[in-house]
Short mmCIF file of C-alpha atoms in Angstrom, two decimals:
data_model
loop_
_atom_site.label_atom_id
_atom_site.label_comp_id
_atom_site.label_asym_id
_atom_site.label_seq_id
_atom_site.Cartn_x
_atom_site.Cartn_y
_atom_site.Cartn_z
CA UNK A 1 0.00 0.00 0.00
CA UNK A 2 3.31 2.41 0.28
CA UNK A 3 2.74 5.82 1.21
CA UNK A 4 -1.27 5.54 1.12
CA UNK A 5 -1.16 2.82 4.10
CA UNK A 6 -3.15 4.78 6.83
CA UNK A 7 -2.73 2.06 9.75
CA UNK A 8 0.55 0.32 10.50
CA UNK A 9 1.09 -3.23 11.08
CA UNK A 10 -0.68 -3.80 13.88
CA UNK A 11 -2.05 -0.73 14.82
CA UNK A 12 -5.52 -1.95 13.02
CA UNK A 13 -5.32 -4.94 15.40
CA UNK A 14 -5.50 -2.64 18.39
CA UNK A 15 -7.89 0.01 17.25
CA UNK A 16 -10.53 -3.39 16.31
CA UNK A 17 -9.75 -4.91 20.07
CA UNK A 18 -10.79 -1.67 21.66
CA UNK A 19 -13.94 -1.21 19.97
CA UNK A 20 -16.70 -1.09 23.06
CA UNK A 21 -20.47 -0.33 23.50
CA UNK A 22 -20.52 3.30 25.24
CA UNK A 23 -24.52 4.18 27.03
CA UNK A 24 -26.40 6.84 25.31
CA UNK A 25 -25.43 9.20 28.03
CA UNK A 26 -21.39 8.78 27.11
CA UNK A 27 -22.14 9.58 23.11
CA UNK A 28 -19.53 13.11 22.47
CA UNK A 29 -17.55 12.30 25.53
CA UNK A 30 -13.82 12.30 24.97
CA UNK A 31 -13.72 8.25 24.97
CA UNK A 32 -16.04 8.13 22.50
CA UNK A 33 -14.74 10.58 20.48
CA UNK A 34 -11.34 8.22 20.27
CA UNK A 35 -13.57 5.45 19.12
CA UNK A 36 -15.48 7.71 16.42
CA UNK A 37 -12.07 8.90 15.42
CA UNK A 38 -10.65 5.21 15.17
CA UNK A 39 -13.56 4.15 13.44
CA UNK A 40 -13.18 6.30 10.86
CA UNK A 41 -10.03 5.18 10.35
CA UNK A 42 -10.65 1.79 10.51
CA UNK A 43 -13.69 2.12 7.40
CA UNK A 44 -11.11 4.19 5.39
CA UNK A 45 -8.80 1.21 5.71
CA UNK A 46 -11.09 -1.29 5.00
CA UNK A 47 -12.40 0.89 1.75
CA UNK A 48 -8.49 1.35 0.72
CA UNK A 49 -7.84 -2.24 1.39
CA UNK A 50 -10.77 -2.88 -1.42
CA UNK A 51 -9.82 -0.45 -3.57
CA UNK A 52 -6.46 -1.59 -4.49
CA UNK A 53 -6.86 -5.04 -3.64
CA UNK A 54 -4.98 -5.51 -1.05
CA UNK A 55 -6.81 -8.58 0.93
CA UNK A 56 -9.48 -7.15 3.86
CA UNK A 57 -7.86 -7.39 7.27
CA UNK A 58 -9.98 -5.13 8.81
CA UNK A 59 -12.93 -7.38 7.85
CA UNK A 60 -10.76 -10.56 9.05
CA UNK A 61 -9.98 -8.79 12.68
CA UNK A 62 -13.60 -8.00 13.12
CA UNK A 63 -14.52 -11.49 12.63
CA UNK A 64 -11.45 -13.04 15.17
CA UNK A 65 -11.85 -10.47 17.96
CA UNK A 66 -15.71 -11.14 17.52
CA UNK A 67 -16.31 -6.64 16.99
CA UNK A 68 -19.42 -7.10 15.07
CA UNK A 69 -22.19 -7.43 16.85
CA UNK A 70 -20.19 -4.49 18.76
CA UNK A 71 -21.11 -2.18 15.57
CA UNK A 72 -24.37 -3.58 15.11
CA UNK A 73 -25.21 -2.37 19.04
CA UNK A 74 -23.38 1.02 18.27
CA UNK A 75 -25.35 1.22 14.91
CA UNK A 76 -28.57 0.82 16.88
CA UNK A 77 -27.61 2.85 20.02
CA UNK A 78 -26.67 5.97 17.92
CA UNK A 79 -29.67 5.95 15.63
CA UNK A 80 -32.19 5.69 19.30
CA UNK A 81 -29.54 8.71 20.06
CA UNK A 82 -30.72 10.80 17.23
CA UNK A 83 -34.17 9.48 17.51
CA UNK A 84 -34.85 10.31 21.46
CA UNK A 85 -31.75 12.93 22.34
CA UNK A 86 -30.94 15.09 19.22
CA UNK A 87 -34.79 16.36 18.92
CA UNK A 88 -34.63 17.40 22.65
CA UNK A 89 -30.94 19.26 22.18
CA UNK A 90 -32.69 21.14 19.08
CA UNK A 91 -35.70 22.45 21.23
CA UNK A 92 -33.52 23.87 24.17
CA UNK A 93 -33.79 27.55 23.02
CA UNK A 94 -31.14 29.25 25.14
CA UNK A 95 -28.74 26.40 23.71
CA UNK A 96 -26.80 28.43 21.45
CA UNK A 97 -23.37 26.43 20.62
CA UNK A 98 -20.32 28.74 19.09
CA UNK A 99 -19.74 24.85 16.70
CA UNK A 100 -21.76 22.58 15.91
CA UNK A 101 -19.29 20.19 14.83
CA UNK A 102 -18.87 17.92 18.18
CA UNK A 103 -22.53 17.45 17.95
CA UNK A 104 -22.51 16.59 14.12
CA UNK A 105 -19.82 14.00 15.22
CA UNK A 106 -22.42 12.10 17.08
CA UNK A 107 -24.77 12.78 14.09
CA UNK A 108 -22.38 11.16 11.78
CA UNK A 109 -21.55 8.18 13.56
CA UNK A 110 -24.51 6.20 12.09
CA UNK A 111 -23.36 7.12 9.23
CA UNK A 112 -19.58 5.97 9.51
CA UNK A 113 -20.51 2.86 11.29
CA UNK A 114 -23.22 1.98 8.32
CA UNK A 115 -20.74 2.56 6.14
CA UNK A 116 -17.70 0.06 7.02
CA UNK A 117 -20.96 -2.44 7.66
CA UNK A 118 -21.47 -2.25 4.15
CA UNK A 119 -17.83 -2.34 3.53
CA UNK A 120 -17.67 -5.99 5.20
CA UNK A 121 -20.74 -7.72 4.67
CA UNK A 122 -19.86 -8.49 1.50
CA UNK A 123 -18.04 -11.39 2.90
CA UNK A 124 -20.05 -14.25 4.30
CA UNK A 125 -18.38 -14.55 7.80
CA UNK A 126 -19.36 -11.25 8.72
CA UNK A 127 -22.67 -11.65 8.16
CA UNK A 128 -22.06 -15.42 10.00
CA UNK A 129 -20.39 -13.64 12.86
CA UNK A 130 -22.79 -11.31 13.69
CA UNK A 131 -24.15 -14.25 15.48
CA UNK A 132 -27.64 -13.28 17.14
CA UNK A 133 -27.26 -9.43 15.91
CA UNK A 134 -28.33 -9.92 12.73
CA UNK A 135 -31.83 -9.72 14.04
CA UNK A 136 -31.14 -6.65 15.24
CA UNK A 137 -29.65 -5.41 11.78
CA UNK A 138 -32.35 -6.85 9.76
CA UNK A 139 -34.65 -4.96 11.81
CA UNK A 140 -33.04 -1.75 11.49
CA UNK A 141 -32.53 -2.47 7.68
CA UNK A 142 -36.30 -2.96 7.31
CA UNK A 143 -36.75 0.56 9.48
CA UNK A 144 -34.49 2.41 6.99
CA UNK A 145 -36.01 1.56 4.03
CA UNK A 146 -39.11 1.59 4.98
CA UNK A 147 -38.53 5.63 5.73
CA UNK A 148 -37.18 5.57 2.56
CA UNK A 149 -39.73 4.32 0.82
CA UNK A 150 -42.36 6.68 2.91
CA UNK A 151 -39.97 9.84 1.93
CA UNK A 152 -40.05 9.00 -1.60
CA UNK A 153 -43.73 9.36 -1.46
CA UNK A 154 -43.68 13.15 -0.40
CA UNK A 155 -41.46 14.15 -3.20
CA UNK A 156 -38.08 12.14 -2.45
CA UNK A 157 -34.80 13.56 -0.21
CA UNK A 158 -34.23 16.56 1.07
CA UNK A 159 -32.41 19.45 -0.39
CA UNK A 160 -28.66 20.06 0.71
CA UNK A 161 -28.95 24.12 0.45
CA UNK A 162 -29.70 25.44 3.63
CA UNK A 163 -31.62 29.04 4.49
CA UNK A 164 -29.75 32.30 5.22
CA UNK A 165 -32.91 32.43 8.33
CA UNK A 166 -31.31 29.11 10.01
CA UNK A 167 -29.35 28.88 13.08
CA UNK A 168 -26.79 26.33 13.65
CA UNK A 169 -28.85 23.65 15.15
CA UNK A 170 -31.51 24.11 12.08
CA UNK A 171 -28.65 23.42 9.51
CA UNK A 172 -27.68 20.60 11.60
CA UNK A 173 -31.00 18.67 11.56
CA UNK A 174 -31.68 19.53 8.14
CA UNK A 175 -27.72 17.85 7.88
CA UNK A 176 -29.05 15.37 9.47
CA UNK A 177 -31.78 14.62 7.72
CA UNK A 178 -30.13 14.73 4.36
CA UNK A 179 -27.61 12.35 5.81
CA UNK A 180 -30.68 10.12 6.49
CA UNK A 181 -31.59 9.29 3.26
CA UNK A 182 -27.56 8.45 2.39
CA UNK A 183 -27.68 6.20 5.27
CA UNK A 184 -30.85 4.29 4.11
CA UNK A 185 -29.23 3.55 0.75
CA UNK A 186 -26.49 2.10 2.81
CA UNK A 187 -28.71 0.04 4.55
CA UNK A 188 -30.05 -1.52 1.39
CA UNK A 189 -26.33 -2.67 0.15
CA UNK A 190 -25.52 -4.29 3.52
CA UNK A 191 -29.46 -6.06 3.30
CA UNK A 192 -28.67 -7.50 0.33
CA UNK A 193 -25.53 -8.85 1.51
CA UNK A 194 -27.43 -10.61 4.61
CA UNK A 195 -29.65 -12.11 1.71
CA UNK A 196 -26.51 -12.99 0.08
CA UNK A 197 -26.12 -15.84 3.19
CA UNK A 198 -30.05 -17.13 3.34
CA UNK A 199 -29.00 -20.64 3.13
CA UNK A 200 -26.99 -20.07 6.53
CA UNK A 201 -29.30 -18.01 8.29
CA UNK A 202 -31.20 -18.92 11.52
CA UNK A 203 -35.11 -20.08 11.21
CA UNK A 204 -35.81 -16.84 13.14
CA UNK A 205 -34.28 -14.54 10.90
CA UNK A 206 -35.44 -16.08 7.64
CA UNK A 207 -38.82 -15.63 9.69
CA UNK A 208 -38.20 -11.71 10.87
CA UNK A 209 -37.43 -11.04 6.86
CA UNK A 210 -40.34 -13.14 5.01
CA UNK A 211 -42.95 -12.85 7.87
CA UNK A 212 -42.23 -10.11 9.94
CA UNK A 213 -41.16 -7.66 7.89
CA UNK A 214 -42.14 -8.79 4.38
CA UNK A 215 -38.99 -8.08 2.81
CA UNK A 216 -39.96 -9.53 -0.56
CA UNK A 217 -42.43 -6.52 -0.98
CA UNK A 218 -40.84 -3.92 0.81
CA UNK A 219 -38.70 -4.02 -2.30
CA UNK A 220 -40.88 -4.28 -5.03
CA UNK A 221 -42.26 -1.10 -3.70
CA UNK A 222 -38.73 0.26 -3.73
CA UNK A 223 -38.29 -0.69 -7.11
CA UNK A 224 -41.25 1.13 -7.74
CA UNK A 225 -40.19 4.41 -6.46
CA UNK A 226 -36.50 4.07 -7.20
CA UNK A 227 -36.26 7.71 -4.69
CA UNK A 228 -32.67 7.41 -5.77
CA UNK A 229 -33.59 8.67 -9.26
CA UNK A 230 -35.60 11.55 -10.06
CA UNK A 231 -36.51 14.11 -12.84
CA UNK A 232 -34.61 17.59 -13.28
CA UNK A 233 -35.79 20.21 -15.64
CA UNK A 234 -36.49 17.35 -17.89
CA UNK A 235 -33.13 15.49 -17.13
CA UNK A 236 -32.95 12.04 -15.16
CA UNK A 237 -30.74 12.03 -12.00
CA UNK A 238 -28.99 9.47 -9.88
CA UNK A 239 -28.07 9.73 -6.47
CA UNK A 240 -24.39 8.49 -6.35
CA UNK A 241 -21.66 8.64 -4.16
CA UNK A 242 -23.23 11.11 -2.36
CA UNK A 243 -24.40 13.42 -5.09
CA UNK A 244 -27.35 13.88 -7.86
CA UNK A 245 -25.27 12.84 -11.16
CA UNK A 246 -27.09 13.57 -14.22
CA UNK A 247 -27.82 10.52 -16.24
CA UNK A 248 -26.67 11.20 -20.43
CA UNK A 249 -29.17 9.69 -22.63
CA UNK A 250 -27.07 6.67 -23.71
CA UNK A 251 -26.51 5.62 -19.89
CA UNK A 252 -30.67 5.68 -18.91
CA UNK A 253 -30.76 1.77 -19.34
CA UNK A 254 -27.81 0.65 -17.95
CA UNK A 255 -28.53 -0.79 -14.22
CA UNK A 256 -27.86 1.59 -11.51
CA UNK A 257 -26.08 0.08 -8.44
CA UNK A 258 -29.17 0.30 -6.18
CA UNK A 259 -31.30 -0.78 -8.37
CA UNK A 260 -28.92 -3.68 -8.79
CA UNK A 261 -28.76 -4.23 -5.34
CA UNK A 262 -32.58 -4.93 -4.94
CA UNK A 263 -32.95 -7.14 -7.59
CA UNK A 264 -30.39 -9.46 -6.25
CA UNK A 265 -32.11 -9.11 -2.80
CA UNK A 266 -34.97 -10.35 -4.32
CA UNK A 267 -33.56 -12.86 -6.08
CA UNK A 268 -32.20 -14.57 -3.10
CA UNK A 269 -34.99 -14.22 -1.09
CA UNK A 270 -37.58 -15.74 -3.97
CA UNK A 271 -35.19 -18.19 -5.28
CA UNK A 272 -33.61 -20.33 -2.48
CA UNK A 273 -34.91 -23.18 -1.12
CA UNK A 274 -34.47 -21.66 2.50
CA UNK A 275 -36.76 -18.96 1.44
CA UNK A 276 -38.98 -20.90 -0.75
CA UNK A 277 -39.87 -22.92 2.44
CA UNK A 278 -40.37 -20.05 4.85
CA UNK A 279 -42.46 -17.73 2.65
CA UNK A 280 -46.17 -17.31 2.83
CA UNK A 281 -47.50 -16.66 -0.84
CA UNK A 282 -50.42 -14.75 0.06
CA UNK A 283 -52.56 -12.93 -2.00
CA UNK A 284 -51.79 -9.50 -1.26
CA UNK A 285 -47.88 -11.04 -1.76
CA UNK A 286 -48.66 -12.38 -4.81
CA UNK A 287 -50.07 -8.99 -6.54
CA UNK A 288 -47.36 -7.14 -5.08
CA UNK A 289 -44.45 -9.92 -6.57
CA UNK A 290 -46.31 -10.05 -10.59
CA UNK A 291 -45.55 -6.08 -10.40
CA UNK A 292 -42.05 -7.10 -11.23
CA UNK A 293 -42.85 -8.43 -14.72
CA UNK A 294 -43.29 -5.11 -15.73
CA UNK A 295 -39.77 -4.60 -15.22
CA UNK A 296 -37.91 -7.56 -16.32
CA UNK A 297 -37.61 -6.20 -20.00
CA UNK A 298 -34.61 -7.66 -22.52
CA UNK A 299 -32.41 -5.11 -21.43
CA UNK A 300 -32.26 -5.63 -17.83
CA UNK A 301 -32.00 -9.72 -18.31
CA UNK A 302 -28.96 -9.17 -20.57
CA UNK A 303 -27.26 -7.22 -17.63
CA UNK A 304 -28.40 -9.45 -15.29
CA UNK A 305 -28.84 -12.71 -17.08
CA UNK A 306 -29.81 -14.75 -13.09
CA UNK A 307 -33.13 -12.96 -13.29
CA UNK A 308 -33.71 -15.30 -15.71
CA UNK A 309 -34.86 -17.72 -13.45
CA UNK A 310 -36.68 -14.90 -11.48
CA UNK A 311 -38.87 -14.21 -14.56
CA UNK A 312 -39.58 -17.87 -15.04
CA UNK A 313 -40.56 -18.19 -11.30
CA UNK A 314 -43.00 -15.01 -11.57
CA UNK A 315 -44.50 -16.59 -14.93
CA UNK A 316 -45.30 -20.13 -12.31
CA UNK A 317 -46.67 -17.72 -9.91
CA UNK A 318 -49.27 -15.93 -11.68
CA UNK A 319 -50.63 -19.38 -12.08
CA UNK A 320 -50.11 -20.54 -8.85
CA UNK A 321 -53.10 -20.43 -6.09
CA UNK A 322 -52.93 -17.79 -3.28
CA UNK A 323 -52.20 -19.44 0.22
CA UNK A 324 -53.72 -18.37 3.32
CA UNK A 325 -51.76 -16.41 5.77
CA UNK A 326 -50.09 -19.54 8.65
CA UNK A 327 -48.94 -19.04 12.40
CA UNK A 328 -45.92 -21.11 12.90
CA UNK A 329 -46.39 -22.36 16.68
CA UNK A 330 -42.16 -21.92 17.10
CA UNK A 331 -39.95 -20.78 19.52
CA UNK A 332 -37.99 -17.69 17.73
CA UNK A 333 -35.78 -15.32 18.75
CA UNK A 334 -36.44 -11.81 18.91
CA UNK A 335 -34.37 -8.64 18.31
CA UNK A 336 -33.08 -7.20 21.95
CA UNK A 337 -30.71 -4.32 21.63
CA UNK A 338 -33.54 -1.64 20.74
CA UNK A 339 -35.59 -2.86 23.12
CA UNK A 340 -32.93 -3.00 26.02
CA UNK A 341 -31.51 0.38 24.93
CA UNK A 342 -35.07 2.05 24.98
CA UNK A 343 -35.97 0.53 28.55
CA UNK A 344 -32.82 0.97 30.31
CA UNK A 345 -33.01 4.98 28.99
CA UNK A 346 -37.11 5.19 29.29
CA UNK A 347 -37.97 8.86 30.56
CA UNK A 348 -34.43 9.47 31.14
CA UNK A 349 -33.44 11.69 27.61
CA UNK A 350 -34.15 15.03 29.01
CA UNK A 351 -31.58 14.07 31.60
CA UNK A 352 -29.19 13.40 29.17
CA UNK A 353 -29.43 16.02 26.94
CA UNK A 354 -29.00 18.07 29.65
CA UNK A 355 -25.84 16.02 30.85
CA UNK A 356 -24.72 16.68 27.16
CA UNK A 357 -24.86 20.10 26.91
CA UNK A 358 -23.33 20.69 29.98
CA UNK A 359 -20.26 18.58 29.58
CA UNK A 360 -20.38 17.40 25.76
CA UNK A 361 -21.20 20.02 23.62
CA UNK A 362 -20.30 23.34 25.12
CA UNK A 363 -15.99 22.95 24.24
CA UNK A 364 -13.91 25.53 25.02
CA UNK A 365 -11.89 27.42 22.50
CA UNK A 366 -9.20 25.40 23.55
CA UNK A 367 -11.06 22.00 23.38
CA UNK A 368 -12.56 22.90 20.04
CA UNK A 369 -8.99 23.88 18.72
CA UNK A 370 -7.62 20.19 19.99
CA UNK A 371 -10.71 18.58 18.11
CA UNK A 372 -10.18 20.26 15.24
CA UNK A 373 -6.28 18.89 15.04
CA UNK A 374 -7.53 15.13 15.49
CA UNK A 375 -9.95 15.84 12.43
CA UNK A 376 -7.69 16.89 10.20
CA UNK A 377 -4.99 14.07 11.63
CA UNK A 378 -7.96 11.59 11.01
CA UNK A 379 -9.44 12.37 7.53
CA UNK A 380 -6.06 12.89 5.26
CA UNK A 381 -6.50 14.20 2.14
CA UNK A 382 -4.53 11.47 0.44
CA UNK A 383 -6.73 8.63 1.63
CA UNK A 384 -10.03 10.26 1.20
CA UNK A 385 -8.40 11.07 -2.54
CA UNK A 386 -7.79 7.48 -2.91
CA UNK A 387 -10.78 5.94 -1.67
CA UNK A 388 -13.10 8.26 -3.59
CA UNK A 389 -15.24 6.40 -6.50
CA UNK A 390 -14.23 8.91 -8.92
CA UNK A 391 -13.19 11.93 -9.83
CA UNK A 392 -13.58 14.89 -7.66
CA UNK A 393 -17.23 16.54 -8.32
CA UNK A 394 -18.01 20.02 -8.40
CA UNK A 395 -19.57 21.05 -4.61
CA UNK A 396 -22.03 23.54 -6.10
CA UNK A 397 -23.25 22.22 -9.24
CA UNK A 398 -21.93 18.67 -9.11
CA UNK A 399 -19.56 19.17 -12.40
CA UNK A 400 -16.31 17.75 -12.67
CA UNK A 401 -13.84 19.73 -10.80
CA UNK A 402 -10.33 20.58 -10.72
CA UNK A 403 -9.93 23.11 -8.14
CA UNK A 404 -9.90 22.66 -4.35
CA UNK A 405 -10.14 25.63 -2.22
CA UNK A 406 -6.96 26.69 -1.33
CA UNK A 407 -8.01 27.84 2.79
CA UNK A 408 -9.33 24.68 3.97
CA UNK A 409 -8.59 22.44 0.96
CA UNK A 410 -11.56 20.20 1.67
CA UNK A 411 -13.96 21.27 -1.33
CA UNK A 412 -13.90 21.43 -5.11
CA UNK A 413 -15.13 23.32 -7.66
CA UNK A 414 -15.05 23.50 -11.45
CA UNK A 415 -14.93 27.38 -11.52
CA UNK A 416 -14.36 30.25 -9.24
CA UNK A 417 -17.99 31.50 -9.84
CA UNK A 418 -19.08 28.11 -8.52
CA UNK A 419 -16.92 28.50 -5.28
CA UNK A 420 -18.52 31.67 -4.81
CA UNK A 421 -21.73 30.64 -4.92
CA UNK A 422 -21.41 27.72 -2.21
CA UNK A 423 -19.41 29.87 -0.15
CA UNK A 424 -22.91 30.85 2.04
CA UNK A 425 -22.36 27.44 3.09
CA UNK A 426 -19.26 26.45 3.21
CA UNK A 427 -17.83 29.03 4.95
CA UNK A 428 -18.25 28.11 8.69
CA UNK A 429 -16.75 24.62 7.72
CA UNK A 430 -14.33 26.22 6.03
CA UNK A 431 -12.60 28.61 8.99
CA UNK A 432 -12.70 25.29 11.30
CA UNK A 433 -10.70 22.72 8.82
CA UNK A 434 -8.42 25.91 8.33
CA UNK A 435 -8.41 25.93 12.33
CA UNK A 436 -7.63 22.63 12.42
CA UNK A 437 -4.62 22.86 10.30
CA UNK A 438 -3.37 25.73 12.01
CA UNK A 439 -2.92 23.47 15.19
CA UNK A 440 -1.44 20.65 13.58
#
């Protein structure tokens, strides 16, 4: 990996053995900012490990120390976090923070955990030793796109420009809440790669995905929506890499990743025999599946040629009689870490915002200046240049770009009038990386 290796030997193995479960009331506390801050380093590992082939330690030491159902109950504990605590720190009125930016931490933790999830699960012994967890995951798969599928009903994501009325907490949750929706898409990648494993999963999960849940619908009706395309002054647009991309003429029927990734999720969970056994072809499931004819055309079985068999399954189905929904009298498991997490906090989240505020998220100059030097220590330039899909985009209009700006050196544009533009914006984020640097 030469100069772009951002752990040493060894150093990976440490950071993956220290990886804990911190309470909700400990989230933005200095020991938790080490984690956040190793975590990140850990997912930009595992993406440059990927990239340049390089084998996947970081997935291998999360399987031997046994770290992953650690994520999975950090995944879960920081989205109850933004769910019960954030909306009460965003109400206090006389909270008036000089940064945001240890708060957005916490904000962005789902986020960076979802994200090396998605980088792992692609292998099958992640998803294997997740052991009991992956209840837990499917479940909060299944609440992620089910919001997704809800928001693309009332006119898709949200907008990234903020208002010149907003105070810092308003840009946060609206942040936030465009961060959501990248999140969610995340959450589809790493359900398809629990899919991936059906033929080794547990009875109960197979149950919590074809019963519970419904999973087999759940994406046809993403499918349906696709809310990570959409229609711009007459242009299509796909949400990629964490921007709209305009979509040239010649490129509207090639498969989009996502799309991809839900037509393999349905695949598995149709085709196997697992599956096959577990699932209840009701009628309401069977109107729902023969929606996906529609959408098998010639051009989507020559890219994926497997949904071959899909199509030839649908055609059996639409002659196939409807069975009646069944109760299978069986001892299951049942996903615990929400449920723990939300009684062992119950009527305590005023308490700990207030904790929060007091000794989280009101730094000192000092503190702030400290943070700031561990950020820019943390996200190098080089690695984030080299685990980047593609070429640097344009932060205003989403263009190609070739200039960074030269304070913070963070952003890019394709023009100076663009940098202009997005400088409403960028600015406060700006003066802080250029803090940062300044006490390196």
């Amino acid at each position: 990996m030469g100069d772009l290796e951002l752990l040493l030997p060894g150093e990976a193995e440490v950071l993956v053995r220290g990886l804990r479960s911190f309470p909700l009331r400990e989230m933005g506390s200095e020991g938790w900012n080490q984690q956040h801050e190793n975590l990140e380093k850990l997912n930009m590992q595992a993406i440059l490990d990927a990239t340049i082939s390089q084998g996947e330690p970081i997935q291998e030491l999360l399987v031997t120390h046994g770290k992953v159902p650690t994520l999975v109950e950090e995944l879960i504990a920081v989205e109850m976090w933004k769910q019960k605590v954030f909306p009460v720190l965003c109400r206090v009125e006389d909270f008036k923070p000089q940064n945001t930016f240890p708060i957005y931490m916490v904000v962005h933790h789902e986020a960076s955990i979802i994200n090396l999830l998605e980088t792992v699960f692609f292998h099958k012994e992640v998803c294997e030793s997740a052991e009991d967890t992956v209840l837990d995951l499917v479940d909060y798969c299944h609440r992620k796109l089910t919001l997704l599928v809800a928001r693309s009903g009332c006119g898709g994501p949200p907008e990234g420009e903020g208002s010149q009325d907003s105070n810092p907490m308003q840009e946060l949750q609206k942040q936030a809440e465009l961060m959501e929706f990248e999140i969610a898409l995340k959450a589809l990648s790493v359900l398809r790669y629990i899919t991936d494993c059906v033929d080794s999963l547990s009875l109960s999960t197979l149950s919590r995905m074809l019963s519970t849940h419904n999973l087999p619908c759940l994406l046809v009706e993403l499918l349906e929506h696709s809310p990570w395309n959409r229609r711009e002054g007459g242009k299509l647009q796909q949400f990629e890499g964490s921007r709209w991309h305009t979509v040239a003429p010649s490129e509207q029927q090639k498969l989009s990743k996502l799309d991809g990734q839900v037509w393999i999720a349905l695949y598995n969970l149709l085709l196997s025999p697992e599956a096959q056994a577990r699932y209840c072809l009701t009628s309401f499931a069977k109107g729902q599946l023969l929606k996906l004819r529609a959408f098998l055309t010639d051009t989507l079985l020559d890219q994926l040629p497997n949904l071959a068999h899909l199509q030839s399954f649908l055609a059996h189905l639409a002659l196939t009689e409807t069975q009646p929904p069944k109760k299978d009298l069986v001892l299951e498991q049942i996903p615990e870490i929400w449920e723990r997490l939300e009684r062992e906090n119950r009527g305590k989240w005023q308490a700990i915002a207030k904790h929060q505020l007091q000794h989280v998220f009101s730094p000192s100059q000092q503190d702030l200046r400290l943070q700031a030097q561990r950020w820019a220590e943390t996200y190098r330039l080089d690695v984030l240049e080299a685990v980047a899909p593609e070429r640097p985009r344009c932060a205003y209009c989403s263009a190609e770009a070739s200039k960074r700006c030269s304070r913070c050196q963070n952003e890019w544009y394709c023009c100076r009038e663009c940098q202009v533009k997005h400088w409403e914006k960028h600015g406060k984020t700006c003066v802080l990386a250029a803090q940062g640097d300044r006490a390196k």
